[in-house]
PDB file of C-alpha atoms in Angstrom:
ATOM      1  CA  TYR A   1      63.816 -40.004 -29.511  1.00  0.00           C
ATOM      2  CA  THR A   2      65.772 -41.567 -26.697  1.00  0.00           C
ATOM      3  CA  GLY A   3      65.445 -42.419 -23.062  1.00  0.00           C
ATOM      4  CA  ARG A   4      67.943 -44.063 -20.800  1.00  0.00           C
ATOM      5  CA  PRO A   5      70.963 -43.918 -20.890  1.00  0.00           C
ATOM      6  CA  PHE A   6      70.755 -40.711 -22.963  1.00  0.00           C
ATOM      7  CA  ARG A   7      68.751 -38.559 -20.552  1.00  0.00           C
ATOM      8  CA  TRP A   8      71.185 -35.641 -20.954  1.00  0.00           C
ATOM      9  CA  LEU A   9      70.226 -35.433 -24.653  1.00  0.00           C
ATOM     10  CA  HIS A  10      66.574 -36.273 -24.054  1.00  0.00           C
ATOM     11  CA  VAL A  11      65.959 -33.111 -21.999  1.00  0.00           C
ATOM     12  CA  ARG A  12      67.829 -30.856 -24.459  1.00  0.00           C
ATOM     13  CA  ILE A  13      66.483 -31.958 -27.861  1.00  0.00           C
ATOM     14  CA  ALA A  14      62.903 -31.966 -29.137  1.00  0.00           C
ATOM     15  CA  PRO A  15      61.702 -33.733 -32.281  1.00  0.00           C
ATOM     16  CA  VAL A  16      59.754 -31.357 -34.563  1.00  0.00           C
ATOM     17  CA  GLY A  17      58.061 -31.878 -37.899  1.00  0.00           C
ATOM     18  CA  SER A  18      59.617 -30.336 -40.994  1.00  0.00           C
ATOM     19  CA  PHE A  19      58.197 -30.455 -44.501  1.00  0.00           C
ATOM     20  CA  ILE A  20      59.712 -29.870 -47.943  1.00  0.00           C
ATOM     21  CA  ILE A  21      58.381 -29.117 -51.405  1.00  0.00           C
ATOM     22  CA  VAL A  22      60.360 -29.205 -54.656  1.00  0.00           C
ATOM     23  CA  THR A  23      59.219 -27.325 -57.727  1.00  0.00           C
ATOM     24  CA  GLU A  24      59.162 -28.396 -61.327  1.00  0.00           C
ATOM     25  CA  PRO A  25      62.415 -27.616 -63.199  1.00  0.00           C
ATOM     26  CA  LEU A  26      62.702 -23.821 -63.379  1.00  0.00           C
ATOM     27  CA  GLY A  27      65.538 -23.331 -65.823  1.00  0.00           C
ATOM     28  CA  GLU A  28      68.940 -21.840 -65.138  1.00  0.00           C
ATOM     29  CA  ASP A  29      67.843 -18.230 -65.820  1.00  0.00           C
ATOM     30  CA  VAL A  30      65.090 -18.352 -63.177  1.00  0.00           C
ATOM     31  CA  CYS A  31      67.453 -20.018 -60.687  1.00  0.00           C
ATOM     32  CA  ASP A  32      70.031 -17.281 -61.322  1.00  0.00           C
ATOM     33  CA  GLU A  33      67.354 -14.719 -60.463  1.00  0.00           C
ATOM     34  CA  LEU A  34      66.234 -16.520 -57.279  1.00  0.00           C
ATOM     35  CA  LEU A  35      69.574 -17.517 -55.732  1.00  0.00           C
ATOM     36  CA  PRO A  36      72.435 -16.385 -57.985  1.00  0.00           C
ATOM     37  CA  ASN A  37      75.178 -17.817 -55.745  1.00  0.00           C
ATOM     38  CA  ARG A  38      73.364 -21.163 -55.309  1.00  0.00           C
ATOM     39  CA  ARG A  39      73.779 -21.035 -51.537  1.00  0.00           C
ATOM     40  CA  MET A  40      71.413 -22.555 -49.018  1.00  0.00           C
ATOM     41  CA  ALA A  41      69.328 -19.752 -47.508  1.00  0.00           C
ATOM     42  CA  SER A  42      66.601 -19.170 -44.935  1.00  0.00           C
ATOM     43  CA  ASN A  43      64.441 -16.348 -43.716  1.00  0.00           C
ATOM     44  CA  SER A  44      64.412 -15.110 -40.129  1.00  0.00           C
ATOM     45  CA  LYS A  45      60.817 -15.902 -39.178  1.00  0.00           C
ATOM     46  CA  ASN A  46      60.148 -17.614 -35.865  1.00  0.00           C
ATOM     47  CA  LEU A  47      59.099 -20.714 -37.817  1.00  0.00           C
ATOM     48  CA  LEU A  48      61.672 -20.204 -40.537  1.00  0.00           C
ATOM     49  CA  ASN A  49      61.672 -21.418 -44.107  1.00  0.00           C
ATOM     50  CA  TYR A  50      64.814 -22.737 -45.781  1.00  0.00           C
ATOM     51  CA  PHE A  51      65.482 -23.051 -49.491  1.00  0.00           C
ATOM     52  CA  ARG A  52      68.092 -23.891 -52.098  1.00  0.00           C
ATOM     53  CA  ILE A  53      68.440 -24.659 -55.786  1.00  0.00           C
ATOM     54  CA  THR A  54      68.834 -28.342 -56.659  1.00  0.00           C
ATOM     55  CA  PRO A  55      71.362 -29.560 -59.255  1.00  0.00           C
ATOM     56  CA  ASP A  56      68.508 -30.049 -61.780  1.00  0.00           C
ATOM     57  CA  HIS A  57      67.353 -26.388 -61.444  1.00  0.00           C
ATOM     58  CA  ARG A  58      64.413 -26.822 -59.082  1.00  0.00           C
ATOM     59  CA  LEU A  59      63.716 -24.868 -55.900  1.00  0.00           C
ATOM     60  CA  LEU A  60      63.654 -26.928 -52.719  1.00  0.00           C
ATOM     61  CA  PHE A  61      61.621 -25.030 -50.099  1.00  0.00           C
ATOM     62  CA  GLY A  62      61.094 -26.317 -46.581  1.00  0.00           C
ATOM     63  CA  GLY A  63      59.859 -25.404 -43.141  1.00  0.00           C
ATOM     64  CA  ARG A  64      57.496 -26.199 -40.316  1.00  0.00           C
ATOM     65  CA  ALA A  65      54.193 -25.806 -42.124  1.00  0.00           C
ATOM     66  CA  ARG A  66      51.978 -27.500 -39.522  1.00  0.00           C
ATOM     67  CA  PHE A  67      52.366 -29.113 -36.135  1.00  0.00           C
ATOM     68  CA  ALA A  68      51.553 -32.551 -37.501  1.00  0.00           C
ATOM     69  CA  MET A  69      53.278 -35.817 -38.260  1.00  0.00           C
ATOM     70  CA  SER A  70      54.038 -36.741 -41.854  1.00  0.00           C
ATOM     71  CA  SER A  71      51.301 -38.695 -43.643  1.00  0.00           C
ATOM     72  CA  PRO A  72      49.909 -38.459 -47.188  1.00  0.00           C
ATOM     73  CA  GLN A  73      47.063 -36.174 -46.055  1.00  0.00           C
ATOM     74  CA  SER A  74      49.250 -34.043 -43.790  1.00  0.00           C
ATOM     75  CA  ASP A  75      51.977 -33.740 -46.420  1.00  0.00           C
ATOM     76  CA  GLU A  76      49.416 -32.509 -48.961  1.00  0.00           C
ATOM     77  CA  LYS A  77      48.154 -29.796 -46.587  1.00  0.00           C
ATOM     78  CA  CYS A  78      51.698 -28.815 -45.648  1.00  0.00           C
ATOM     79  CA  GLY A  79      52.655 -28.668 -49.306  1.00  0.00           C
ATOM     80  CA  ARG A  80      49.930 -26.092 -49.967  1.00  0.00           C
ATOM     81  CA  ILE A  81      51.038 -24.031 -46.950  1.00  0.00           C
ATOM     82  CA  LEU A  82      54.685 -24.150 -48.075  1.00  0.00           C
ATOM     83  CA  GLN A  83      53.773 -23.256 -51.646  1.00  0.00           C
ATOM     84  CA  LYS A  84      51.967 -20.151 -50.383  1.00  0.00           C
ATOM     85  CA  ALA A  85      55.032 -19.226 -48.268  1.00  0.00           C
ATOM     86  CA  MET A  86      57.321 -19.868 -51.260  1.00  0.00           C
ATOM     87  CA  VAL A  87      55.330 -17.409 -53.386  1.00  0.00           C
ATOM     88  CA  GLU A  88      55.520 -14.819 -50.592  1.00  0.00           C
ATOM     89  CA  VAL A  89      59.327 -15.119 -50.659  1.00  0.00           C
ATOM     90  CA  PHE A  90      59.574 -15.520 -54.450  1.00  0.00           C
ATOM     91  CA  PRO A  91      56.489 -13.879 -56.061  1.00  0.00           C
ATOM     92  CA  GLN A  92      57.791 -14.725 -59.530  1.00  0.00           C
ATOM     93  CA  LEU A  93      57.042 -18.401 -58.768  1.00  0.00           C
ATOM     94  CA  ALA A  94      53.263 -17.898 -58.607  1.00  0.00           C
ATOM     95  CA  GLY A  95      51.760 -20.627 -60.747  1.00  0.00           C
ATOM     96  CA  THR A  96      54.845 -22.855 -60.525  1.00  0.00           C
ATOM     97  CA  HIS A  97      53.977 -26.538 -60.165  1.00  0.00           C
ATOM     98  CA  VAL A  98      55.220 -28.506 -57.148  1.00  0.00           C
ATOM     99  CA  ASP A  99      56.513 -31.933 -58.191  1.00  0.00           C
ATOM    100  CA  TYR A 100      57.462 -33.346 -54.777  1.00  0.00           C
ATOM    101  CA  CYS A 101      56.359 -32.965 -51.170  1.00  0.00           C
ATOM    102  CA  TRP A 102      57.352 -34.875 -48.038  1.00  0.00           C
ATOM    103  CA  GLY A 103      57.862 -34.467 -44.323  1.00  0.00           C
ATOM    104  CA  GLY A 104      59.509 -35.979 -41.306  1.00  0.00           C
ATOM    105  CA  LEU A 105      61.021 -35.279 -37.925  1.00  0.00           C
ATOM    106  CA  VAL A 106      64.147 -33.247 -37.284  1.00  0.00           C
ATOM    107  CA  ASP A 107      65.798 -32.447 -33.962  1.00  0.00           C
ATOM    108  CA  MET A 108      65.741 -28.977 -32.473  1.00  0.00           C
ATOM    109  CA  SER A 109      67.586 -27.919 -29.364  1.00  0.00           C
ATOM    110  CA  MET A 110      65.289 -26.696 -26.590  1.00  0.00           C
ATOM    111  CA  ASP A 111      66.997 -23.293 -26.550  1.00  0.00           C
ATOM    112  CA  ARG A 112      66.910 -23.171 -30.382  1.00  0.00           C
ATOM    113  CA  MET A 113      70.657 -22.517 -30.533  1.00  0.00           C
ATOM    114  CA  VAL A 114      73.320 -24.505 -32.379  1.00  0.00           C
ATOM    115  CA  HIS A 115      75.404 -26.806 -30.160  1.00  0.00           C
ATOM    116  CA  ALA A 116      78.457 -28.877 -30.994  1.00  0.00           C
TER     117      ALA A 116
END
């Protein structure tokens, strides 16, 4: 994202695409089954997925679905990929409608570790 005078950051951070889908409202009972403690969670895949329950009882499910920039066409393809991954994690959501889908860039450290 940056050049001079931020070279130190420039060589340590890479912008990567991340995409998110949000389901239709699922109801409190389904949300209790999926994530009973309502915590943010992720899997441990190399290209991980992250998910949480929204305040209006939807599942937000995100990840790096494709190596592409966000656009209407790319977001649609990524949404289908994420929906398939969501059903692999939560099979009970097969047939659940996705109401929202979007993407954008996030920063990732080159060594993929957290730094403060």
